[in-house]
Coordinates of N, CA and C and ligand atoms in Angstrom, one line a residue:
M222 N 199.7 -24.4 117.4 CA 200.2 -25.8 117.1 C 201.5 -25.7 116.3
R223 N 202.5 -26.4 116.9 CA 203.8 -26.5 116.2 C 204.0 -28.0 115.9
I224 N 204.2 -28.3 114.6 CA 204.4 -29.6 114.2 C 205.9 -29.9 113.9
G225 N 206.5 -30.9 114.5 CA 207.9 -31.2 114.2 C 207.9 -32.3 113.2
I226 N 208.7 -32.1 112.1 CA 208.7 -33.1 111.0 C 210.1 -33.7 110.8
L227 N 210.1 -35.0 110.8 CA 211.3 -35.8 110.6 C 211.4 -36.4 109.2
G228 N 212.4 -36.2 108.5 CA 212.5 -36.8 107.2 C 213.7 -37.8 107.2
D229 N 213.5 -38.9 106.3 CA 214.6 -39.8 106.0 C 215.6 -40.0 107.1
I230 N 215.1 -40.8 108.1 CA 215.9 -41.1 109.3 C 217.0 -42.1 109.0
H231 N 216.6 -43.1 108.2 CA 217.6 -44.1 107.7 C 218.4 -44.8 108.8
S232 N 217.7 -45.2 109.8 CA 218.4 -46.0 110.9 C 219.6 -45.4 111.5
N233 N 219.6 -44.0 111.5 CA 220.7 -43.3 112.2 C 220.2 -42.8 113.5
L234 N 220.4 -43.6 114.6 CA 219.9 -43.2 115.9 C 220.6 -42.0 116.5
E235 N 221.9 -41.8 116.2 CA 222.5 -40.7 116.8 C 221.9 -39.4 116.2
A236 N 221.7 -39.4 114.9 CA 221.1 -38.2 114.3 C 219.6 -38.0 114.7
L237 N 218.9 -39.1 114.9 CA 217.5 -39.0 115.3 C 217.4 -38.4 116.7
T238 N 218.3 -38.9 117.6 CA 218.3 -38.4 119.0 C 218.6 -36.9 119.0
A239 N 219.5 -36.5 118.2 CA 219.9 -35.0 118.2 C 218.8 -34.2 117.6
V240 N 218.1 -34.7 116.5 CA 217.1 -33.8 115.9 C 215.9 -33.8 116.8
V241 N 215.5 -34.9 117.5 CA 214.3 -34.9 118.4 C 214.6 -33.9 119.5
G242 N 215.9 -34.0 120.1 CA 216.2 -33.0 121.1 C 216.1 -31.6 120.7
M243 N 216.6 -31.3 119.5 CA 216.6 -29.9 119.0 C 215.1 -29.5 118.8
L244 N 214.3 -30.3 118.2 CA 212.9 -29.9 118.0 C 212.1 -29.8 119.3
E245 N 212.4 -30.7 120.3 CA 211.7 -30.6 121.6 C 212.1 -29.3 122.3
S246 N 213.4 -28.9 122.1 CA 213.8 -27.6 122.8 C 213.1 -26.4 122.1
E247 N 212.8 -26.6 120.8 CA 212.0 -25.5 120.1 C 210.5 -25.5 120.5
G248 N 210.1 -26.6 121.1 CA 208.7 -26.8 121.5 C 207.8 -27.2 120.3
V249 N 207.5 -28.5 120.2 CA 206.6 -29.0 119.2 C 205.4 -29.8 119.9
D250 N 204.2 -29.7 119.3 CA 203.1 -30.3 119.9 C 202.7 -31.7 119.3
A251 N 203.2 -31.9 118.1 CA 202.9 -33.1 117.3 C 204.0 -33.4 116.4
W252 N 204.1 -34.7 116.0 CA 205.2 -35.2 115.2 C 204.7 -35.8 113.9
V253 N 205.5 -35.6 112.8 CA 205.3 -36.2 111.5 C 206.6 -36.8 111.0
Q254 N 206.5 -37.9 110.3 CA 207.7 -38.5 109.7 C 207.3 -38.9 108.3
V255 N 208.2 -38.4 107.4 CA 207.8 -38.5 105.9 C 208.3 -39.8 105.2
G256 N 208.7 -40.8 106.0 CA 209.1 -42.1 105.4 C 210.6 -42.3 105.3
D257 N 211.0 -43.5 105.1 CA 212.4 -44.0 105.2 C 212.9 -43.9 106.6
I258 N 212.2 -44.5 107.5 CA 212.8 -44.7 108.9 C 214.0 -45.5 108.8
V259 N 214.0 -46.5 107.9 CA 215.1 -47.5 107.9 C 215.9 -47.5 106.5
G260 N 216.9 -48.3 106.4 CA 217.8 -48.3 105.3 C 219.0 -47.5 105.5
Y261 N 220.2 -48.0 105.1 CA 221.5 -47.4 105.1 C 222.2 -47.5 106.5
G262 N 221.5 -47.2 107.6 CA 222.2 -47.1 108.9 C 222.1 -48.4 109.7
A263 N 222.6 -48.4 110.9 CA 222.8 -49.7 111.7 C 221.8 -49.8 112.8
D264 N 220.9 -48.9 113.0 CA 220.0 -48.9 114.1 C 218.5 -48.9 113.7
P265 N 218.0 -49.8 112.9 CA 216.6 -49.8 112.4 C 215.6 -50.0 113.6
V266 N 215.9 -50.9 114.5 CA 214.9 -51.2 115.5 C 214.8 -50.0 116.5
P267 N 215.9 -49.5 117.0 CA 215.7 -48.3 117.9 C 215.0 -47.1 117.2
C268 N 215.3 -46.9 115.9 CA 214.7 -45.8 115.2 C 213.2 -46.0 115.1
I269 N 212.8 -47.2 114.7 CA 211.3 -47.5 114.6 C 210.7 -47.3 116.0
E270 N 211.3 -47.8 117.1 CA 210.8 -47.6 118.4 C 210.6 -46.2 118.8
R271 N 211.6 -45.3 118.5 CA 211.6 -43.9 118.8 C 210.4 -43.2 118.1
V272 N 210.3 -43.5 116.8 CA 209.2 -42.9 116.0 C 207.9 -43.3 116.6
R273 N 207.7 -44.5 117.0 CA 206.5 -45.0 117.6 C 206.2 -44.3 118.9
E274 N 207.3 -44.2 119.7 CA 207.1 -43.5 121.0 C 206.7 -42.1 120.9
L275 N 207.2 -41.4 119.9 CA 206.8 -40.0 119.7 C 205.4 -39.9 119.2
G276 N 204.8 -41.0 118.7 CA 203.4 -40.9 118.2 C 203.4 -40.2 116.9
C277 N 204.4 -40.4 116.1 CA 204.5 -39.7 114.8 C 203.3 -40.1 113.8
T278 N 202.9 -39.2 113.0 CA 202.1 -39.5 111.9 C 203.1 -39.9 110.8
V279 N 203.0 -41.1 110.2 CA 204.1 -41.6 109.4 C 203.6 -42.1 108.1
C280 N 204.3 -41.8 107.0 CA 204.0 -42.5 105.7 C 205.1 -43.4 105.3
L281 N 204.9 -44.2 104.3 CA 205.8 -45.2 103.8 C 206.9 -44.6 102.9
G282 N 208.2 -44.9 103.2 CA 209.2 -44.5 102.2 C 209.6 -45.7 101.3
N283 N 210.4 -45.4 100.3 CA 210.8 -46.5 99.4 C 211.7 -47.5 100.0
H284 N 212.6 -47.1 100.9 CA 213.4 -48.1 101.6 C 212.5 -49.0 102.5
D285 N 211.6 -48.3 103.2 CA 210.7 -49.1 104.1 C 209.9 -50.1 103.2
A286 N 209.5 -49.6 102.1 CA 208.7 -50.5 101.2 C 209.5 -51.7 100.7
A287 N 210.8 -51.4 100.4 CA 211.6 -52.5 99.8 C 211.9 -53.6 100.9
V288 N 212.1 -53.1 102.2 CA 212.4 -54.0 103.3 C 211.2 -55.0 103.4
V289 N 210.0 -54.6 103.2 CA 208.8 -55.5 103.4 C 208.3 -56.0 102.0
D290 N 209.2 -55.9 101.0 CA 208.9 -56.5 99.7 C 207.7 -55.9 99.0
F291 N 207.5 -54.6 99.3 CA 206.4 -53.9 98.5 C 206.9 -53.4 97.2
M292 N 208.3 -53.3 97.1 CA 208.8 -52.9 95.8 C 210.1 -53.7 95.5
P293 N 210.4 -53.8 94.2 CA 211.6 -54.7 93.9 C 212.9 -54.0 94.3
A294 N 213.9 -54.9 94.7 CA 215.2 -54.4 95.2 C 216.0 -53.9 94.0
D295 N 215.7 -54.3 92.8 CA 216.5 -53.8 91.7 C 216.3 -52.3 91.3
Y296 N 215.4 -51.7 92.0 CA 215.2 -50.2 91.9 C 216.4 -49.5 92.5
F297 N 217.1 -50.2 93.4 CA 218.2 -49.5 94.2 C 219.6 -49.9 93.7
N298 N 220.5 -49.0 94.1 CA 221.9 -49.3 93.8 C 222.4 -50.4 94.8
Q299 N 223.6 -50.9 94.5 CA 224.1 -52.1 95.3 C 224.3 -51.8 96.8
Y300 N 224.6 -50.5 97.1 CA 224.8 -50.2 98.5 C 223.5 -50.2 99.3
A301 N 222.5 -49.5 98.6 CA 221.2 -49.4 99.2 C 220.6 -50.8 99.4
R302 N 220.8 -51.6 98.3 CA 220.3 -53.0 98.3 C 220.9 -53.8 99.4
A303 N 222.2 -53.7 99.6 CA 222.8 -54.5 100.7 C 222.2 -54.0 102.1
A304 N 222.0 -52.8 102.2 CA 221.4 -52.3 103.5 C 220.0 -52.7 103.7
I305 N 219.2 -52.8 102.6 CA 217.8 -53.3 102.7 C 217.8 -54.7 103.1
D306 N 218.7 -55.6 102.5 CA 218.7 -57.0 102.9 C 219.2 -57.1 104.4
W307 N 220.2 -56.3 104.8 CA 220.6 -56.4 106.2 C 219.5 -56.0 107.1
T308 N 218.8 -54.9 106.7 CA 217.7 -54.4 107.6 C 216.6 -55.4 107.8
R309 N 216.2 -56.0 106.6 CA 215.1 -57.0 106.7 C 215.5 -58.1 107.7
A310 N 216.7 -58.5 107.8 CA 217.1 -59.6 108.7 C 217.2 -59.1 110.1
A311 N 217.5 -57.8 110.3 CA 217.7 -57.2 111.6 C 216.3 -56.9 112.3
L312 N 215.3 -56.7 111.5 CA 214.0 -56.3 112.1 C 213.2 -57.4 112.8
R313 N 212.5 -57.1 113.8 CA 211.6 -58.1 114.4 C 210.3 -58.2 113.7
P314 N 209.5 -59.3 113.9 CA 208.2 -59.4 113.1 C 207.4 -58.2 113.4
E315 N 207.3 -57.6 114.6 CA 206.5 -56.5 114.9 C 206.9 -55.2 114.1
D316 N 208.2 -55.1 113.9 CA 208.7 -54.0 113.1 C 208.3 -54.1 111.7
L317 N 208.4 -55.3 111.1 CA 208.0 -55.5 109.7 C 206.5 -55.3 109.6
D318 N 205.7 -55.7 110.6 CA 204.3 -55.5 110.5 C 204.0 -54.0 110.6
Y319 N 204.7 -53.3 111.4 CA 204.5 -51.8 111.5 C 204.8 -51.1 110.1
L320 N 205.9 -51.5 109.5 CA 206.3 -50.9 108.2 C 205.2 -51.2 107.1
R321 N 204.7 -52.5 107.2 CA 203.7 -52.9 106.2 C 202.4 -52.1 106.4
G322 N 202.1 -51.6 107.6 CA 200.9 -50.9 107.8 C 201.0 -49.4 107.5
L323 N 202.1 -48.9 107.0 CA 202.2 -47.5 106.8 C 201.5 -47.1 105.5
P324 N 200.8 -46.0 105.4 CA 200.2 -45.5 104.2 C 201.2 -44.8 103.3
L325 N 200.9 -44.8 102.0 CA 201.7 -44.1 101.0 C 201.5 -42.6 101.1
K326 N 200.4 -42.1 101.6 CA 200.1 -40.7 101.5 C 199.1 -40.4 102.7
I327 N 199.3 -39.3 103.3 CA 198.4 -38.9 104.4 C 197.9 -37.5 104.1
E328 N 196.6 -37.3 104.4 CA 196.0 -36.0 104.2 C 195.2 -35.7 105.5
T329 N 195.6 -34.7 106.2 CA 194.8 -34.3 107.4 C 194.1 -32.9 107.0
R330 N 193.4 -32.3 107.9 CA 192.8 -31.0 107.7 C 193.9 -30.0 107.4
D331 N 195.0 -30.2 108.1 CA 196.0 -29.1 108.1 C 197.2 -29.3 107.1
Y332 N 197.5 -30.6 106.7 CA 198.7 -30.8 105.9 C 198.6 -32.2 105.2
S333 N 199.4 -32.4 104.2 CA 199.6 -33.7 103.5 C 201.0 -34.1 103.8
V334 N 201.2 -35.5 103.8 CA 202.5 -36.1 104.0 C 202.7 -37.2 102.9
V335 N 203.8 -37.1 102.2 CA 204.1 -38.2 101.3 C 205.6 -38.3 101.2
H336 N 206.2 -39.4 100.9 CA 207.6 -39.6 100.8 C 208.3 -38.8 99.7
G337 N 207.8 -39.1 98.5 CA 208.4 -38.5 97.3 C 207.6 -37.4 96.7
S338 N 206.5 -37.7 96.1 CA 205.6 -36.7 95.5 C 204.2 -37.1 95.6
L339 N 203.3 -36.1 95.7 CA 201.8 -36.4 95.7 C 201.4 -36.9 94.3
H340 N 202.2 -36.6 93.3 CA 201.9 -37.1 92.0 C 202.4 -38.5 91.9
L341 N 201.5 -39.5 91.8 CA 201.8 -40.9 91.7 C 202.7 -41.3 92.9
P342 N 202.2 -41.3 94.1 CA 203.0 -41.5 95.3 C 203.7 -42.9 95.3
A343 N 203.1 -43.9 94.7 CA 203.7 -45.3 94.7 C 204.9 -45.4 93.8
Q344 N 205.1 -44.4 92.9 CA 206.3 -44.4 92.1 C 207.5 -43.7 92.7
F345 N 207.3 -43.1 93.9 CA 208.4 -42.5 94.6 C 209.3 -41.6 93.7
G346 N 208.6 -40.7 93.0 CA 209.4 -39.7 92.2 C 210.0 -38.6 93.1
Y347 N 211.0 -38.0 92.6 CA 211.7 -37.0 93.4 C 211.2 -35.6 93.0
V348 N 211.2 -34.7 94.0 CA 210.9 -33.3 93.7 C 212.3 -32.5 93.7
F349 N 212.9 -32.4 92.6 CA 214.2 -31.7 92.5 C 214.1 -30.4 91.7
S350 N 213.0 -30.2 91.0 CA 212.9 -29.0 90.1 C 211.5 -28.4 90.3
T351 N 211.4 -27.2 89.7 CA 210.1 -26.5 89.8 C 209.0 -27.3 89.0
V352 N 209.5 -28.0 87.9 CA 208.5 -28.8 87.1 C 208.0 -29.9 88.0
E353 N 208.9 -30.6 88.7 CA 208.4 -31.7 89.5 C 207.6 -31.2 90.7
A354 N 208.0 -30.0 91.2 CA 207.2 -29.4 92.3 C 205.8 -29.0 91.9
A355 N 205.7 -28.5 90.7 CA 204.4 -28.2 90.1 C 203.5 -29.4 90.0
E356 N 204.1 -30.5 89.5 CA 203.3 -31.8 89.4 C 202.8 -32.2 90.8
C357 N 203.6 -32.1 91.8 CA 203.2 -32.5 93.1 C 202.2 -31.5 93.7
L358 N 202.4 -30.2 93.5 CA 201.5 -29.2 94.0 C 200.1 -29.3 93.3
S359 N 200.1 -29.7 92.1 CA 198.8 -29.8 91.4 C 197.9 -30.9 92.0
E360 N 198.5 -31.8 92.8 CA 197.7 -32.9 93.5 C 197.5 -32.5 95.0
Q361 N 198.0 -31.4 95.4 CA 198.0 -31.0 96.8 C 196.7 -30.3 97.2
R362 N 195.9 -30.9 98.1 CA 194.6 -30.3 98.5 C 194.7 -29.6 99.8
T363 N 195.8 -29.7 100.5 CA 195.9 -28.9 101.7 C 196.9 -27.8 101.5
R364 N 196.9 -26.8 102.4 CA 197.8 -25.6 102.1 C 199.2 -26.0 102.2
V365 N 199.6 -26.9 103.1 CA 201.0 -27.3 103.3 C 201.1 -28.8 103.1
A366 N 202.2 -29.2 102.5 CA 202.6 -30.6 102.3 C 204.0 -30.8 102.7
F367 N 204.3 -31.9 103.3 CA 205.7 -32.3 103.7 C 206.2 -33.5 102.9
V368 N 207.4 -33.4 102.3 CA 208.0 -34.5 101.6 C 209.4 -34.6 102.0
G369 N 210.0 -35.8 101.6 CA 211.4 -36.0 101.8 C 212.1 -36.6 100.6
H370 N 212.7 -37.7 100.7 CA 213.2 -38.6 99.6 C 214.5 -38.0 98.9
S371 N 214.6 -36.7 98.6 CA 215.8 -36.2 98.0 C 216.9 -36.0 99.0
H372 N 216.5 -35.9 100.3 CA 217.5 -35.5 101.3 C 218.0 -34.1 101.2
V373 N 217.4 -33.3 100.5 CA 217.8 -31.9 100.3 C 216.6 -31.0 100.7
P374 N 216.8 -30.1 101.7 CA 215.7 -29.3 102.1 C 215.4 -28.2 101.2
G375 N 214.1 -27.7 101.2 CA 213.8 -26.6 100.4 C 212.3 -26.4 100.4
A376 N 211.8 -25.3 99.8 CA 210.3 -25.1 99.8 C 210.0 -24.5 98.4
Y377 N 208.8 -25.0 97.9 CA 208.2 -24.5 96.7 C 206.9 -23.9 97.0
M378 N 206.6 -22.7 96.6 CA 205.5 -22.0 97.1 C 204.7 -21.3 96.0
Q379 N 203.4 -21.5 96.0 CA 202.5 -20.9 94.9 C 201.8 -19.7 95.6
R380 N 202.0 -18.6 94.9 CA 201.3 -17.4 95.5 C 199.8 -17.4 95.3
E381 N 199.1 -16.8 96.2 CA 197.7 -16.7 96.1 C 197.3 -16.1 94.8
G382 N 196.5 -16.7 94.0 CA 196.1 -16.3 92.7 C 197.2 -16.5 91.7
G383 N 198.3 -17.0 92.1 CA 199.5 -17.2 91.2 C 199.4 -18.6 90.5
S384 N 200.3 -18.7 89.5 CA 200.4 -19.9 88.7 C 201.4 -20.9 89.2
L385 N 201.1 -22.2 88.9 CA 202.1 -23.2 89.2 C 203.4 -23.1 88.4
R386 N 203.3 -22.3 87.3 CA 204.5 -22.1 86.5 C 205.5 -21.1 87.1
D387 N 205.0 -20.4 88.1 CA 205.8 -19.3 88.6 C 205.9 -19.4 90.2
L388 N 206.6 -20.4 90.6 CA 206.7 -20.7 92.0 C 207.8 -19.9 92.7
D389 N 207.6 -19.5 93.9 CA 208.7 -19.0 94.7 C 209.5 -20.2 95.4
V390 N 210.8 -20.1 95.3 CA 211.6 -21.3 95.8 C 212.5 -20.8 96.9
V391 N 212.6 -21.6 97.9 CA 213.7 -21.4 99.0 C 214.6 -22.7 98.9
F392 N 215.9 -22.4 98.8 CA 216.8 -23.5 98.6 C 218.0 -23.2 99.5
E393 N 217.9 -23.6 100.8 CA 219.0 -23.3 101.7 C 219.1 -24.5 102.6
S394 N 220.3 -24.6 103.3 CA 220.4 -25.8 104.2 C 219.6 -25.6 105.5
E395 N 219.4 -24.3 105.9 CA 218.4 -24.1 106.9 C 217.7 -22.7 106.7
F396 N 216.5 -22.6 107.0 CA 215.7 -21.4 106.7 C 214.4 -21.4 107.5
T397 N 213.9 -20.1 107.7 CA 212.6 -19.9 108.2 C 211.9 -19.0 107.2
T398 N 210.7 -19.4 106.7 CA 210.0 -18.6 105.8 C 208.5 -18.5 106.1
S399 N 208.0 -17.3 105.9 CA 206.6 -17.1 106.1 C 205.8 -17.6 105.0
I400 N 204.6 -18.3 105.3 CA 203.8 -18.7 104.2 C 202.6 -17.8 103.9
A401 N 202.6 -16.6 104.6 CA 201.6 -15.6 104.3 C 201.6 -15.2 102.8
G402 N 200.5 -15.2 102.2 CA 200.4 -14.8 100.8 C 200.6 -15.9 99.8
Y403 N 200.7 -17.1 100.4 CA 200.9 -18.3 99.5 C 199.7 -19.3 99.7
S404 N 199.1 -19.8 98.6 CA 198.0 -20.7 98.7 C 198.4 -22.1 98.9
R405 N 199.6 -22.5 98.4 CA 200.1 -23.8 98.6 C 201.6 -23.8 98.8
V406 N 202.0 -24.6 99.8 CA 203.5 -24.7 100.1 C 203.9 -26.1 100.2
L407 N 204.9 -26.5 99.4 CA 205.5 -27.8 99.4 C 206.9 -27.7 100.1
L408 N 207.0 -28.4 101.3 CA 208.2 -28.3 102.1 C 208.9 -29.6 102.0
N409 N 210.2 -29.6 101.5 CA 211.0 -30.8 101.6 C 211.8 -30.6 102.9
V410 N 211.6 -31.5 103.9 CA 212.1 -31.3 105.2 C 213.5 -31.7 105.4
G411 N 214.2 -32.1 104.4 CA 215.6 -32.6 104.5 C 215.7 -33.9 105.2
S412 N 216.9 -34.4 105.4 CA 217.1 -35.7 106.0 C 217.7 -35.7 107.4
V413 N 217.1 -36.4 108.3 CA 217.7 -36.6 109.6 C 219.0 -37.4 109.5
G414 N 218.9 -38.5 108.9 CA 220.0 -39.5 109.0 C 221.0 -39.6 107.9
Q415 N 220.8 -38.9 106.8 CA 221.7 -39.0 105.7 C 221.6 -37.7 104.8
P416 N 221.9 -36.6 105.3 CA 221.8 -35.3 104.5 C 222.7 -35.4 103.2
R417 N 222.1 -34.8 102.2 CA 222.8 -34.9 100.9 C 223.0 -33.5 100.3
D418 N 223.0 -32.4 101.1 CA 223.1 -31.1 100.5 C 224.5 -30.5 100.9
E419 N 225.5 -31.5 101.1 CA 226.8 -31.1 101.4 C 227.0 -30.4 102.8
D420 N 226.0 -30.5 103.6 CA 226.0 -30.1 105.0 C 225.7 -31.3 105.8
A421 N 226.7 -31.8 106.5 CA 226.6 -33.1 107.2 C 225.7 -33.0 108.4
R422 N 225.3 -31.8 108.8 CA 224.4 -31.7 110.0 C 223.1 -32.3 109.8
A423 N 222.5 -32.9 110.8 CA 221.2 -33.5 110.7 C 220.1 -32.5 110.6
A424 N 219.0 -32.7 109.8 CA 218.0 -31.8 109.5 C 216.7 -32.2 110.3
G425 N 215.9 -31.1 110.7 CA 214.6 -31.3 111.2 C 213.8 -30.1 110.8
A426 N 212.4 -30.2 110.8 CA 211.6 -29.1 110.3 C 210.5 -28.8 111.3
I427 N 210.0 -27.6 111.2 CA 208.8 -27.2 112.1 C 207.8 -26.4 111.2
Y428 N 206.6 -26.8 111.3 CA 205.5 -26.0 110.8 C 204.7 -25.4 111.9
D429 N 204.8 -24.0 112.0 CA 204.2 -23.3 113.1 C 202.9 -22.7 112.5
M430 N 201.7 -23.4 112.9 CA 200.5 -23.0 112.2 C 200.0 -21.6 112.7
E431 N 200.2 -21.2 113.9 CA 199.8 -19.9 114.3 C 200.6 -18.8 113.7
R432 N 201.9 -18.9 113.7 CA 202.7 -17.9 113.1 C 202.7 -17.9 111.6
G433 N 202.3 -19.1 111.0 CA 202.4 -19.2 109.6 C 203.8 -19.3 109.0
T434 N 204.6 -20.1 109.6 CA 206.0 -20.2 109.1 C 206.3 -21.7 108.9
V435 N 207.2 -22.0 108.0 CA 207.8 -23.3 107.9 C 209.3 -23.1 108.1
Q436 N 210.0 -24.1 108.7 CA 211.4 -23.9 109.1 C 212.1 -25.2 108.9
V437 N 213.4 -25.1 108.4 CA 214.3 -26.2 108.5 C 215.4 -25.8 109.4
L438 N 215.8 -26.7 110.3 CA 216.8 -26.4 111.3 C 217.9 -27.5 111.1
R439 N 219.1 -27.2 111.5 CA 220.2 -28.2 111.5 C 220.8 -28.4 112.9
T440 N 221.3 -29.6 113.1 CA 222.1 -29.8 114.4 C 223.3 -30.7 114.1
E441 N 224.4 -30.4 114.8 CA 225.5 -31.4 114.9 C 225.0 -32.6 115.6
Y442 N 225.6 -33.8 115.2 CA 225.4 -35.0 116.0 C 226.6 -35.8 116.0
D443 N 226.6 -37.0 116.7 CA 227.8 -37.8 116.9 C 228.0 -38.7 115.6
I444 N 228.5 -38.1 114.6 CA 228.8 -38.8 113.3 C 229.7 -40.0 113.5
P445 N 230.9 -39.9 114.2 CA 231.8 -41.0 114.4 C 231.1 -42.3 114.9
T446 N 230.2 -42.1 115.9 CA 229.5 -43.3 116.5 C 228.6 -43.9 115.4
A447 N 227.9 -43.1 114.7 CA 227.0 -43.7 113.7 C 227.8 -44.4 112.6
Q448 N 228.9 -43.8 112.2 CA 229.8 -44.4 111.2 C 230.4 -45.8 111.8
Q449 N 230.8 -45.8 113.0 CA 231.4 -47.0 113.6 C 230.4 -48.1 113.6
K450 N 229.1 -47.8 114.0 CA 228.1 -48.8 114.0 C 227.8 -49.4 112.6
I451 N 227.9 -48.6 111.6 CA 227.7 -49.1 110.2 C 228.8 -50.0 109.8
R452 N 230.1 -49.7 110.2 CA 231.2 -50.5 109.8 C 231.1 -51.8 110.6
D453 N 230.8 -51.7 111.9 CA 230.7 -52.9 112.8 C 229.6 -53.9 112.3
A454 N 228.6 -53.3 111.7 CA 227.5 -54.2 111.3 C 227.8 -54.9 110.0
G455 N 228.9 -54.5 109.4 CA 229.3 -55.1 108.1 C 228.6 -54.5 106.9
L456 N 228.0 -53.4 107.1 CA 227.3 -52.7 106.0 C 228.4 -52.0 105.1
P457 N 228.1 -51.7 103.9 CA 229.1 -51.1 103.0 C 229.7 -49.8 103.6
S458 N 231.0 -49.7 103.6 CA 231.7 -48.6 104.3 C 231.4 -47.2 103.7
V459 N 231.0 -47.2 102.4 CA 230.7 -46.0 101.8 C 229.5 -45.3 102.5
L460 N 228.6 -46.2 103.1 CA 227.5 -45.6 103.8 C 227.9 -44.9 105.1
A461 N 229.0 -45.3 105.6 CA 229.6 -44.6 106.8 C 230.3 -43.3 106.3
D462 N 231.1 -43.5 105.3 CA 232.0 -42.4 104.8 C 231.1 -41.2 104.4
R463 N 230.0 -41.4 103.8 CA 229.2 -40.3 103.2 C 228.6 -39.4 104.3
L464 N 228.4 -40.0 105.5 CA 227.8 -39.2 106.6 C 228.6 -38.0 106.9
A465 N 229.9 -38.1 106.9 CA 230.8 -37.0 107.2 C 230.8 -35.9 106.2
L466 N 230.4 -36.3 105.0 CA 230.5 -35.3 103.8 C 229.1 -34.7 103.6
G467 N 228.1 -35.3 104.0 CA 226.7 -34.8 103.8 C 226.4 -35.0 102.3
V468 N 226.7 -36.2 101.8 CA 226.3 -36.5 100.4 C 225.6 -37.8 100.3
Ligands
ZN54 ZN1 215.7 -41.7 101.8

């Protein structure tokens, strides 16, 4: 079983199309999406449709939550807030219903999914450090968990018999790492639609359960078209500019 994982799509259809194509060519049997399908970009409806067509297991992101008024807009900076208001008006009733129905956290036999952290999922905390990773791992009941939110890929791994204070960390823009010898693995899958690790390429991830590997892959995509759509929609131009920089 190979699971393809999509993080933080943010209404970027060009990036989503490229990442799905990349992961399909790698061969995946099931799909997971870690939240924030919408926000920032200009294609919220086609991105929701694509995620639904793929049959993704999906949890709720903070931008998804703000669009359906599950959390206050003053949590966000002015650019994110403008995009949330624009997105709310662009979505159809069925899209809003779909976002409203997403769970904050998912736990299957094989993995957990949450947008920010398994520690207080409704607060959408970030996992940026080993301290935050340890908080998240302490709530993790499955061997592997997938998160997004920071838009920066990486993995935090607790050795079998090892302590949460002494995690092994992978911090690369793309990597493949074996999970053999680790009792718990927290994978940040990076962002499809708005990477922030100074690598503008779109990210996607694979968990190969037979081989026991987690992987983050990158692909080029049509950034100029995604940028033009953002400008044409009247969204803040900074949201277009940043795509070329990967910030
Ligand atoms: Zn996000």
